[in-house]
mmCIF file of C-alpha atoms in Angstrom:
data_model
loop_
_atom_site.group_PDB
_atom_site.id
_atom_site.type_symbol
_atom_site.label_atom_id
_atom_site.label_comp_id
_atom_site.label_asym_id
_atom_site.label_seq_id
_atom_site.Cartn_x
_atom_site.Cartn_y
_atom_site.Cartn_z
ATOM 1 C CA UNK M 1 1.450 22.465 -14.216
ATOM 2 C CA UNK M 2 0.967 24.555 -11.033
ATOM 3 C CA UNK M 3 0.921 21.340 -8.335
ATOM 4 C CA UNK M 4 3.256 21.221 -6.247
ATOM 5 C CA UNK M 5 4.885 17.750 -5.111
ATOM 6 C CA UNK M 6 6.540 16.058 -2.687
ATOM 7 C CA UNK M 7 8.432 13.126 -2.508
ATOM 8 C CA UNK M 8 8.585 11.685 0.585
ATOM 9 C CA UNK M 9 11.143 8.109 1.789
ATOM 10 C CA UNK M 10 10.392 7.085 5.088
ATOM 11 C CA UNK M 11 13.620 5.225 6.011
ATOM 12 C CA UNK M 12 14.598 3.158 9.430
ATOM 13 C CA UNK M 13 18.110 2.204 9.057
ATOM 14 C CA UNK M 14 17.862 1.857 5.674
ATOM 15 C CA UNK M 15 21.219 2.955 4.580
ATOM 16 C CA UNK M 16 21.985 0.457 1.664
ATOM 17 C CA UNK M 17 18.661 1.114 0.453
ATOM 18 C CA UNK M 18 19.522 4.988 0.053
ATOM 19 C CA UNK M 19 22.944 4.004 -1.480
ATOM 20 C CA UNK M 20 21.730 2.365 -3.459
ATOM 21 C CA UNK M 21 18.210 3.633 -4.881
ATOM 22 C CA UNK M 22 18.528 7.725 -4.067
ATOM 23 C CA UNK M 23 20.438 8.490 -6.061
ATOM 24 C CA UNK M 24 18.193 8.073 -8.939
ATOM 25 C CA UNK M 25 14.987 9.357 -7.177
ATOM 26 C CA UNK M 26 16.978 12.757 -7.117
ATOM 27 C CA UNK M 27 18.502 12.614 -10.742
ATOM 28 C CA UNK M 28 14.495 11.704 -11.744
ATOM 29 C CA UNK M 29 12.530 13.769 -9.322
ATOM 30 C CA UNK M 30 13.024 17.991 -10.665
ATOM 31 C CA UNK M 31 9.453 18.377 -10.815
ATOM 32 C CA UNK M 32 9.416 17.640 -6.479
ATOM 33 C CA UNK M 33 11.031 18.075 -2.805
ATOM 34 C CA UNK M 34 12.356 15.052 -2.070
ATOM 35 C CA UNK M 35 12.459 14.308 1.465
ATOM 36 C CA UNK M 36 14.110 11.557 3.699
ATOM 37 C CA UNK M 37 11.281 11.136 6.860
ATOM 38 C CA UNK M 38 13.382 9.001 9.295
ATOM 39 C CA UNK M 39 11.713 6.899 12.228
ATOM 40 C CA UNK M 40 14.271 6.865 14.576
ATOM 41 C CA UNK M 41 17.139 5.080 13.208
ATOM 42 C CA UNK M 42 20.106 4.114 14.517
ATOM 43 C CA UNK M 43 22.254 3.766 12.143
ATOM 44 C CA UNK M 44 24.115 6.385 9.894
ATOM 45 C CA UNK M 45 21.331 6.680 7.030
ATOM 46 C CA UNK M 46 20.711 9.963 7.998
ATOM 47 C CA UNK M 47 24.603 11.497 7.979
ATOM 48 C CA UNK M 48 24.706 9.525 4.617
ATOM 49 C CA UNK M 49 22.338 11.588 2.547
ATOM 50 C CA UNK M 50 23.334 14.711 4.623
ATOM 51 C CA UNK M 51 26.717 14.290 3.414
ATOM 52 C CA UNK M 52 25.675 13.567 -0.334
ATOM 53 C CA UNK M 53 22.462 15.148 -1.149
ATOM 54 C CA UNK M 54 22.091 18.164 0.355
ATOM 55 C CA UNK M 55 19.091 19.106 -1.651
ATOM 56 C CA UNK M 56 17.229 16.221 0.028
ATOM 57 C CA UNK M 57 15.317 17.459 2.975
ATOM 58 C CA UNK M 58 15.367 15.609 6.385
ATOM 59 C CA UNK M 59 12.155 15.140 8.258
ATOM 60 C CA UNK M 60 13.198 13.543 11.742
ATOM 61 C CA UNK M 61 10.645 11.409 13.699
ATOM 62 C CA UNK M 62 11.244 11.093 17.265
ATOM 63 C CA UNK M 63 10.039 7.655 17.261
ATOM 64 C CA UNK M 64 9.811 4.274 14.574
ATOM 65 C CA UNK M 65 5.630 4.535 14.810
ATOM 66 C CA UNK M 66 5.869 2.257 11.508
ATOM 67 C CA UNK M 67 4.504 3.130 8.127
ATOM 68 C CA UNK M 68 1.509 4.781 9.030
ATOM 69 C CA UNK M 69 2.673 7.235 11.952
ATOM 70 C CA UNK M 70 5.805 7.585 10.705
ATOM 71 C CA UNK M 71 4.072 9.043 7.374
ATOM 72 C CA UNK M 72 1.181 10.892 9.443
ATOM 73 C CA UNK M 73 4.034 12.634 11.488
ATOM 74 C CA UNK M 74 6.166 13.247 8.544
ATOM 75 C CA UNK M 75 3.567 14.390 6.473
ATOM 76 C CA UNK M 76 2.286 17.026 8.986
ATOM 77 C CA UNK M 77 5.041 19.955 8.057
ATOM 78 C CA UNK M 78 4.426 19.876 4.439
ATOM 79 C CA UNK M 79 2.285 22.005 2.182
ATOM 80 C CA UNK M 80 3.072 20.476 -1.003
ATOM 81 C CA UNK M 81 -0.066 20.394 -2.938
ATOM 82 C CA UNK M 82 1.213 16.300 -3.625
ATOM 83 C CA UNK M 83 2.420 13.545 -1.525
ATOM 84 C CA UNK M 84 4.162 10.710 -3.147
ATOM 85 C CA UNK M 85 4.961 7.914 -0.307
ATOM 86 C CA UNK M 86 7.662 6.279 -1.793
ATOM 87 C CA UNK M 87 9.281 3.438 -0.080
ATOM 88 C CA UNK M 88 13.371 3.247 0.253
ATOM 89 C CA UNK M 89 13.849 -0.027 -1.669
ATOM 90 C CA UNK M 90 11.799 1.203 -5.267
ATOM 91 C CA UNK M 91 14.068 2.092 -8.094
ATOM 92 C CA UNK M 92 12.329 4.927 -10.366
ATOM 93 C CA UNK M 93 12.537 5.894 -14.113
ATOM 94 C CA UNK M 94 12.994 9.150 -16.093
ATOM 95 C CA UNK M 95 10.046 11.144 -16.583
ATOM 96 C CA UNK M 96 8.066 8.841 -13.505
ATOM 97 C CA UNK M 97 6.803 12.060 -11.783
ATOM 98 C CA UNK M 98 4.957 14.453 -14.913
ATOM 99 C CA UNK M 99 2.279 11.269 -15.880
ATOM 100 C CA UNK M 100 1.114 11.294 -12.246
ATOM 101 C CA UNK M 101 0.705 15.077 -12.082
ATOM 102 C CA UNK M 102 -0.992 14.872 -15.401
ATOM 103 C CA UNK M 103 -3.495 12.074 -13.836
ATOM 104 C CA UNK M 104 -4.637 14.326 -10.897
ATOM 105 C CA UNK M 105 -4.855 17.694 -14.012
ATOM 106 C CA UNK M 106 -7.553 15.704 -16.067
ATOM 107 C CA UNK M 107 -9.590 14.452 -13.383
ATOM 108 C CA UNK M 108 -9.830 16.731 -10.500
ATOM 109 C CA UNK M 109 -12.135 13.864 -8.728
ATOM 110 C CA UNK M 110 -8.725 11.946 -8.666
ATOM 111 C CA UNK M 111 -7.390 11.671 -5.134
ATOM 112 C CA UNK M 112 -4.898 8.784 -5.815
ATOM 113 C CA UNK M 113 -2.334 7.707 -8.094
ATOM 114 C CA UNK M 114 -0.329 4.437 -8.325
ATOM 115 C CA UNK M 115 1.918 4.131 -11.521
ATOM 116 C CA UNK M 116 2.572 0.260 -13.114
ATOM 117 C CA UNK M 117 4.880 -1.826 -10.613
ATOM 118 C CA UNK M 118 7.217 -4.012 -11.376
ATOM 119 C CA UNK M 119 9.363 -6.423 -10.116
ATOM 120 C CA UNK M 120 12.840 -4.646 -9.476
ATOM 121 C CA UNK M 121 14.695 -8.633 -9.241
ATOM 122 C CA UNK M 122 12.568 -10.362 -12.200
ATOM 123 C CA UNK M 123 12.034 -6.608 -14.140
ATOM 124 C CA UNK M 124 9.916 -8.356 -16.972
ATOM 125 C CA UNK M 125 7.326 -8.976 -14.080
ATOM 126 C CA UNK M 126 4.621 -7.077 -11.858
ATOM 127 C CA UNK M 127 5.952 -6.465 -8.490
ATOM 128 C CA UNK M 128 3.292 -8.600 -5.655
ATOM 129 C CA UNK M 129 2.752 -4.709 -3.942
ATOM 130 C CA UNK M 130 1.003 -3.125 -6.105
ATOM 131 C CA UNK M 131 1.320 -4.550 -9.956
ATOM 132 C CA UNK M 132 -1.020 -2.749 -12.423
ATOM 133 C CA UNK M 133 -3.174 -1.637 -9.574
ATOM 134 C CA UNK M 134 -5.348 -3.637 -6.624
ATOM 135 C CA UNK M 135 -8.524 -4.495 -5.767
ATOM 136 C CA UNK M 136 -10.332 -6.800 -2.997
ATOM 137 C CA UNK M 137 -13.074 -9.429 -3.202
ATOM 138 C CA UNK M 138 -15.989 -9.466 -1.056
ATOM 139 C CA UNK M 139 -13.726 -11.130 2.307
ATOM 140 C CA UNK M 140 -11.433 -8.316 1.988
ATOM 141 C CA UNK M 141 -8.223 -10.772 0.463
ATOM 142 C CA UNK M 142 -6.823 -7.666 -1.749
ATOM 143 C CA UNK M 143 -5.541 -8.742 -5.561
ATOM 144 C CA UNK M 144 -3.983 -6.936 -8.392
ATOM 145 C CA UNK M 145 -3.799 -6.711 -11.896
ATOM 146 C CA UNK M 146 -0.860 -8.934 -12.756
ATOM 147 C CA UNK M 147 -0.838 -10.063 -9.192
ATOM 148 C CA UNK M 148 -3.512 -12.926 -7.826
ATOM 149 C CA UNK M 149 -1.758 -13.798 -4.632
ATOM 150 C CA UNK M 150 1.480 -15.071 -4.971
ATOM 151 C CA UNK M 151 1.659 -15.840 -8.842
ATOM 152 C CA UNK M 152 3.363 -12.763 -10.891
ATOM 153 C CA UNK M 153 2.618 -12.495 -14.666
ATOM 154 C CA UNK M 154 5.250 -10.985 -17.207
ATOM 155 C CA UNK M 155 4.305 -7.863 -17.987
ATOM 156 C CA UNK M 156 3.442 -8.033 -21.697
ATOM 157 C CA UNK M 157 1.861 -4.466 -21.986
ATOM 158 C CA UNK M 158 -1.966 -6.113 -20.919
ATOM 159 C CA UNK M 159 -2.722 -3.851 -18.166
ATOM 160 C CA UNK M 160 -0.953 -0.444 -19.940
ATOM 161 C CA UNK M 161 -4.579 0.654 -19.789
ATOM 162 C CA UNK M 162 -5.289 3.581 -17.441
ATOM 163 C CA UNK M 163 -8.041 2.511 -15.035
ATOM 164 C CA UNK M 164 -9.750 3.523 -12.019
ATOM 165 C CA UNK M 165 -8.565 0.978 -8.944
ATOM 166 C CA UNK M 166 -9.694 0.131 -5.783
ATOM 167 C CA UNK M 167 -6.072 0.656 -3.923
ATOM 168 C CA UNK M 168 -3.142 1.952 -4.811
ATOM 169 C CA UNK M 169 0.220 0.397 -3.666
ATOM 170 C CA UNK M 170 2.041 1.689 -0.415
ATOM 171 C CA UNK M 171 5.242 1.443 -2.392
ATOM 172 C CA UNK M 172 4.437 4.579 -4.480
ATOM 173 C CA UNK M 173 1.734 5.923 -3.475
ATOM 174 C CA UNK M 174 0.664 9.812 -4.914
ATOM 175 C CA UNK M 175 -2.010 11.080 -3.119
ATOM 176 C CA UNK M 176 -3.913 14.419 -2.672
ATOM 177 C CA UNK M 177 -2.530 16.783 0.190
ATOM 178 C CA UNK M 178 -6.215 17.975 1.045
ATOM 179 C CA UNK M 179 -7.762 14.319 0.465
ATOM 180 C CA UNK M 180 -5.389 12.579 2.923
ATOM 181 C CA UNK M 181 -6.266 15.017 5.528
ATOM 182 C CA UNK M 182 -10.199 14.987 4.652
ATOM 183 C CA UNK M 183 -10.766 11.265 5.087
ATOM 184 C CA UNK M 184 -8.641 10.897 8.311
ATOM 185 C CA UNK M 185 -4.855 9.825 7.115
ATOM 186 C CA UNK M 186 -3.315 6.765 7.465
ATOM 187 C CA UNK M 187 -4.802 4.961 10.869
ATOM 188 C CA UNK M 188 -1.709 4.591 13.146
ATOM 189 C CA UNK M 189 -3.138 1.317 14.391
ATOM 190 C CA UNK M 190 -1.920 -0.712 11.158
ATOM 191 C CA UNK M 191 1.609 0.136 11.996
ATOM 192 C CA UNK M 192 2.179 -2.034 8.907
ATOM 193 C CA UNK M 193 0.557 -3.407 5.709
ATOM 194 C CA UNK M 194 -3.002 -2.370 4.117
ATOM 195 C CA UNK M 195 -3.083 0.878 5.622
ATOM 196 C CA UNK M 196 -2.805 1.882 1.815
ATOM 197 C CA UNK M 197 -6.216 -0.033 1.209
ATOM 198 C CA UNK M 198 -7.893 1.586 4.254
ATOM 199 C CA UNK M 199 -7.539 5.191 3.146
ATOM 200 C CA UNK M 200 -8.036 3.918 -0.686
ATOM 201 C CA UNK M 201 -11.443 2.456 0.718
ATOM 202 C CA UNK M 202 -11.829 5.439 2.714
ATOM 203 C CA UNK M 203 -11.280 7.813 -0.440
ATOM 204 C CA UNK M 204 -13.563 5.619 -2.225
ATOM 205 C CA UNK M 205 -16.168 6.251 -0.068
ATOM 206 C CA UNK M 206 -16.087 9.894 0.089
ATOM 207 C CA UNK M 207 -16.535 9.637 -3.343
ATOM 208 C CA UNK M 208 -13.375 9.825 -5.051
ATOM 209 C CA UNK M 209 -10.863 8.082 -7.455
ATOM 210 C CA UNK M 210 -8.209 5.971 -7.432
ATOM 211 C CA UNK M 211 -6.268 5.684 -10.755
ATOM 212 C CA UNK M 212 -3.519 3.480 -12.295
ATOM 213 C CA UNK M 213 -1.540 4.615 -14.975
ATOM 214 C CA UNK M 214 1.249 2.595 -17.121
ATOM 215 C CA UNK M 215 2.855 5.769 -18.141
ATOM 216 C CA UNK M 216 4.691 6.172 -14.491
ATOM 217 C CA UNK M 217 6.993 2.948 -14.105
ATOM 218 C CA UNK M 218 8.879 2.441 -10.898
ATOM 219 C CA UNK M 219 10.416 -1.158 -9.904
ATOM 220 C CA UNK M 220 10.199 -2.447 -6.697
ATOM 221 C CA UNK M 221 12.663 -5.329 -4.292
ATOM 222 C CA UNK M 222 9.453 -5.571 -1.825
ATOM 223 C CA UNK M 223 10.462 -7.369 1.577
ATOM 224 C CA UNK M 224 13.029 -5.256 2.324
ATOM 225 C CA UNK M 225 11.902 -4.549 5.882
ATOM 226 C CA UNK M 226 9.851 -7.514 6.367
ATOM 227 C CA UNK M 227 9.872 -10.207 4.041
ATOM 228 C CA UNK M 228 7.293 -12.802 3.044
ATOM 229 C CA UNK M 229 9.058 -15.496 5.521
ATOM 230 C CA UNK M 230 9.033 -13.018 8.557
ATOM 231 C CA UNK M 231 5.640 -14.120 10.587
ATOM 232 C CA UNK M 232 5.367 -10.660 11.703
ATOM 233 C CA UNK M 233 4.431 -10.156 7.858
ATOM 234 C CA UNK M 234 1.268 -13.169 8.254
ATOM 235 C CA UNK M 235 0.185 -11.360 11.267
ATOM 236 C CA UNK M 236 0.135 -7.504 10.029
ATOM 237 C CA UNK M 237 -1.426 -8.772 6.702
ATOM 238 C CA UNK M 238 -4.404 -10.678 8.329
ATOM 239 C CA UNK M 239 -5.294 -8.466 11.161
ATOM 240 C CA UNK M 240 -4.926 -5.296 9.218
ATOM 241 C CA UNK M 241 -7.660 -6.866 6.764
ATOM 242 C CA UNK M 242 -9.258 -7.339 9.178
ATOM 243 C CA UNK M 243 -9.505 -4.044 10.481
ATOM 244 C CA UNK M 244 -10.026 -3.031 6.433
ATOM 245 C CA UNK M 245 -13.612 -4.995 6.594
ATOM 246 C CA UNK M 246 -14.746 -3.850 10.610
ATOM 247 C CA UNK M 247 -14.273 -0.354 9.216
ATOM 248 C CA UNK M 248 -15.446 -0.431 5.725
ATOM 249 C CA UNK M 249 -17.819 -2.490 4.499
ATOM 250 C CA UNK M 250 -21.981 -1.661 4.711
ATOM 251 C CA UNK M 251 -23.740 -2.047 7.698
ATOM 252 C CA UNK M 252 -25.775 -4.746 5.597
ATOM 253 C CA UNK M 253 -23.120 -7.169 4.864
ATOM 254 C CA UNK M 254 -20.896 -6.668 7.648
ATOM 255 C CA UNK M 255 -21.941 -9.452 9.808
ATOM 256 C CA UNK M 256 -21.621 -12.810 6.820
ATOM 257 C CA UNK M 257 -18.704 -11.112 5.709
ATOM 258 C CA UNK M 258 -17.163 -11.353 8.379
ATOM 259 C CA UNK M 259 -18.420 -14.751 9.263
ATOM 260 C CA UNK M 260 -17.240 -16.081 6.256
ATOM 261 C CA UNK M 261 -13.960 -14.451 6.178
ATOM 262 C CA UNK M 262 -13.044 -16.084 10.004
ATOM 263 C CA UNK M 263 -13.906 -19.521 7.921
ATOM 264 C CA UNK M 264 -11.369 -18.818 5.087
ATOM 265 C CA UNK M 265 -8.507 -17.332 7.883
ATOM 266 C CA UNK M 266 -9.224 -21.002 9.484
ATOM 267 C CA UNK M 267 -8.587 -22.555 6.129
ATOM 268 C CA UNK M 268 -5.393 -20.639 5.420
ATOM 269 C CA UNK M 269 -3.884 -21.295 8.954
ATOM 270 C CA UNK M 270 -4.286 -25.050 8.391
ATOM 271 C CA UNK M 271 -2.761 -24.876 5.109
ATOM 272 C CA UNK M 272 0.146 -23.184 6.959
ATOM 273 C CA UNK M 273 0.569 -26.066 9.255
ATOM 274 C CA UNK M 274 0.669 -28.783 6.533
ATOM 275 C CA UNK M 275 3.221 -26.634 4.644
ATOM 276 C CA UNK M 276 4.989 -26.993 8.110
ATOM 277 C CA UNK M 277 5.406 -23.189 8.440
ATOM 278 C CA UNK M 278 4.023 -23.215 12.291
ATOM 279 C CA UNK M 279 5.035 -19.920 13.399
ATOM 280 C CA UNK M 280 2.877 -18.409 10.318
ATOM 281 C CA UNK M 281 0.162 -20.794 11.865
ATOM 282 C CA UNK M 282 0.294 -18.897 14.933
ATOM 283 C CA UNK M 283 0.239 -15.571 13.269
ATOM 284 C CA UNK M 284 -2.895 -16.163 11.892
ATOM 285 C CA UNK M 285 -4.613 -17.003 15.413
ATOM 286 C CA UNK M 286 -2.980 -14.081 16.816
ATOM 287 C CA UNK M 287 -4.110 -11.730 14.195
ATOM 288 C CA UNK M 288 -7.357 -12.367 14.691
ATOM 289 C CA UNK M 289 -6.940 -12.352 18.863
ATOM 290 C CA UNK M 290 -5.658 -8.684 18.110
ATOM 291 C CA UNK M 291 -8.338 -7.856 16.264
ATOM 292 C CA UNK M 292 -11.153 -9.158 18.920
ATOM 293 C CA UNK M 293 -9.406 -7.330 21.378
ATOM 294 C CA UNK M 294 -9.250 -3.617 19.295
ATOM 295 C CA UNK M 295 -13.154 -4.466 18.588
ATOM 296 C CA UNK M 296 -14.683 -1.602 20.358
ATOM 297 C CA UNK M 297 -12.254 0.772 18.924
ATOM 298 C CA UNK M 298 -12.731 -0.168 15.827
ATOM 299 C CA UNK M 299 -16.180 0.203 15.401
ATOM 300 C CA UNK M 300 -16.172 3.523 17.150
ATOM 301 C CA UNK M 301 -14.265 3.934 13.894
ATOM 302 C CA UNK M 302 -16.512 2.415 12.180
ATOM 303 C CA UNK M 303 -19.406 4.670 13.032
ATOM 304 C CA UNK M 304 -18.078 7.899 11.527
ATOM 305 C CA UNK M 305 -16.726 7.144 8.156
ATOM 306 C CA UNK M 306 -19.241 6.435 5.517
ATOM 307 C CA UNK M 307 -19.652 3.254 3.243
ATOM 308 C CA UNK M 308 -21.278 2.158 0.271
ATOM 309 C CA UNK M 309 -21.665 -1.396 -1.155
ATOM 310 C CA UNK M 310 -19.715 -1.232 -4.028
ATOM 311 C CA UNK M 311 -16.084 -2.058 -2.554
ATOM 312 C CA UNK M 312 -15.536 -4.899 -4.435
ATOM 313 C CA UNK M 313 -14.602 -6.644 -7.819
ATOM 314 C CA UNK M 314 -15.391 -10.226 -7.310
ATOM 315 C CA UNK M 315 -17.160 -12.407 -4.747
ATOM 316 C CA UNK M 316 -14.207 -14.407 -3.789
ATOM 317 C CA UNK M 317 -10.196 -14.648 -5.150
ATOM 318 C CA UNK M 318 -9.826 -17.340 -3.339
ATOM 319 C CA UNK M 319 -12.752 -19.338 -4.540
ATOM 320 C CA UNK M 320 -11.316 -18.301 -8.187
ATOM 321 C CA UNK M 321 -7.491 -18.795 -7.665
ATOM 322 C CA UNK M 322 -7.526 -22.181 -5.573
ATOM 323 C CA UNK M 323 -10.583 -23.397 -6.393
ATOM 324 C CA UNK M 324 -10.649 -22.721 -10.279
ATOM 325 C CA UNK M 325 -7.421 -22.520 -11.038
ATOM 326 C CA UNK M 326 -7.687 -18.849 -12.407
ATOM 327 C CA UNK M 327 -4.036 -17.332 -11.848
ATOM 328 C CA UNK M 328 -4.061 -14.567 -13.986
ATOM 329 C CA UNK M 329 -6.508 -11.536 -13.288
ATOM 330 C CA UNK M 330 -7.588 -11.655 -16.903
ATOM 331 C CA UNK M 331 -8.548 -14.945 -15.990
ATOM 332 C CA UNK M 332 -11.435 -12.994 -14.080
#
């Protein structure tokens, strides 16, 4: 194979995650350049892999712009024909890179890659970021294989099918060097979460794929720099959906979608209040102030990428998962 890849950590004082999970993405990585792309940190993570891997490349970022600047910036020196974003806290496997390269060889309409997920503390499971590859329902709530919301199924070999997705997980994420650029790279205004699903909708748009395949296996902690308890986590997670559907979906259905997807935020900040969790009750209202107020930006947005009405698998998860009880995605 004549692709060239690179593998690329974005770290911010991440220096137990590098102890402990470098290591191996150096022993397993031959076929790439693995680089460290640091956003400012202020801690020693950076003298760290200096002093013991001195094959791994440092990419220094002046400032901590988050996931999707700190990638943009990082990514902008490189000529590597592939970028894998891989976060700091995913353990991978021998032989993880070659089935992804192999992916993009068959299928030159590929743009994206995401191999299976799983759960690095409970490894029989799918990891929630990512699993056997996402999707979104018609209101933008984003689902995977092996992953509807917060319930995890055992990975029994059920989704070691190779499929085209909708998304592919920001936690290993392999994606085209010319396709990122085409469709307008990671939008800097996420700063965190779904940013992944915005450029997956965006390459789906332009007309290109998104694949899964089982044969890559990486395991993932997830949380490690903001953890499902952190409010900051509710916040990024709604508003960034948000900003998924303003930007996205067809002129046509933009306007009930949205409607209906204010409705079911309302919903799912009360049910945050009677679980007691008030600060995530909060998050939710000011996700959605953030979003009124970055309106007019984002439609300007809006206006130059194109859409088409095929962006989603099923009417409603929610609907399905609290409503009719269906946990599992072969439920659906």
């Amino acid at each position: 194979m004549n692709q060239t890849v690179a593998v690329v950590i974005l770290n911010w004082n991440g220096l137990d995650l590098l102890k402990e999970f470098l290591p191996e993405v150096v022993k397993y990585s031959k076929e790439a350049t693995v680089y460290v792309a640091d956003n400012a940190s202020t801690d020693t993570s950076i003298s760290f892999v200096e002093a013991h891997f001195p094959e791994v490349k440092i990419i220094q970022n002046k400032v901590n712009g988050g996931y999707a600047k700190g990638y943009n910036d990082a990514l902008a020196g490189l000529s590597e024909d592939i970028f894998i974003l891989l976060n700091s806290d995913v353990k991978v496997t021998p032989n993880w890179i070659l089935p992804i390269e192999g992916v993009f060889e068959k299928d030159k309409s590929v743009a994206a890659v995401q191999p299976k997920i799983l759960d690095y503390k409970k490894p029989t499971h799918f990891e929630y970021a990512g699993a056997a590859g996402g999707f979104i329902d018609k209101f933008g709530y984003p689902f995977c294989r092996g992953r509807i919301f917060d319930y995890l199924e055992k990975d029994n070999g059920q989704y070691d099918d190779e499929i085209e997705i909708f998304w592919a997980s920001g936690a290993c994420l392999a994606i085209k060097r010319d396709k990122y650029y085409e469709v307008g790279k990671l939008d800097e205004d996420y700063f965190a979460h779904q940013e992944e699903i915005d450029i997956c909708w965006r390459l789906h748009n332009y007309g290109y794929k998104v694949i899964y395949t089982p044969n890559s296996v990486v395991y993932h902690v997830g949380g490690a720099t903001l953890n499902s308890m952190n409010p900051k986590k509710t916040f990024f997670n709604f508003r960034n959906s948000l900003f998924n559907l303003i930007k996205n979906v067809p002129s046509n259905k933009i306007s009930s979608v949205l409607f209906l997807r204010m409705v079911l935020d309302g919903i799912a900040a009360f049910k945050f209040l009677f679980e007691l969790k008030l600060n995530h009750f909060i998050a939710v209202f000011q996700a959605h102030i953030s979003f009124y107020t970055q309106l007019n930006k984002l439609i300007k947005k809006r206006k130059k990428l194109p859409k088409k009405d095929n962006y989603y698998l099923k009417i409603s998860v929610v609907c399905r998962s609290y409503g009719l009880g269906q946990k599992k995605f072969s439920d659906f």
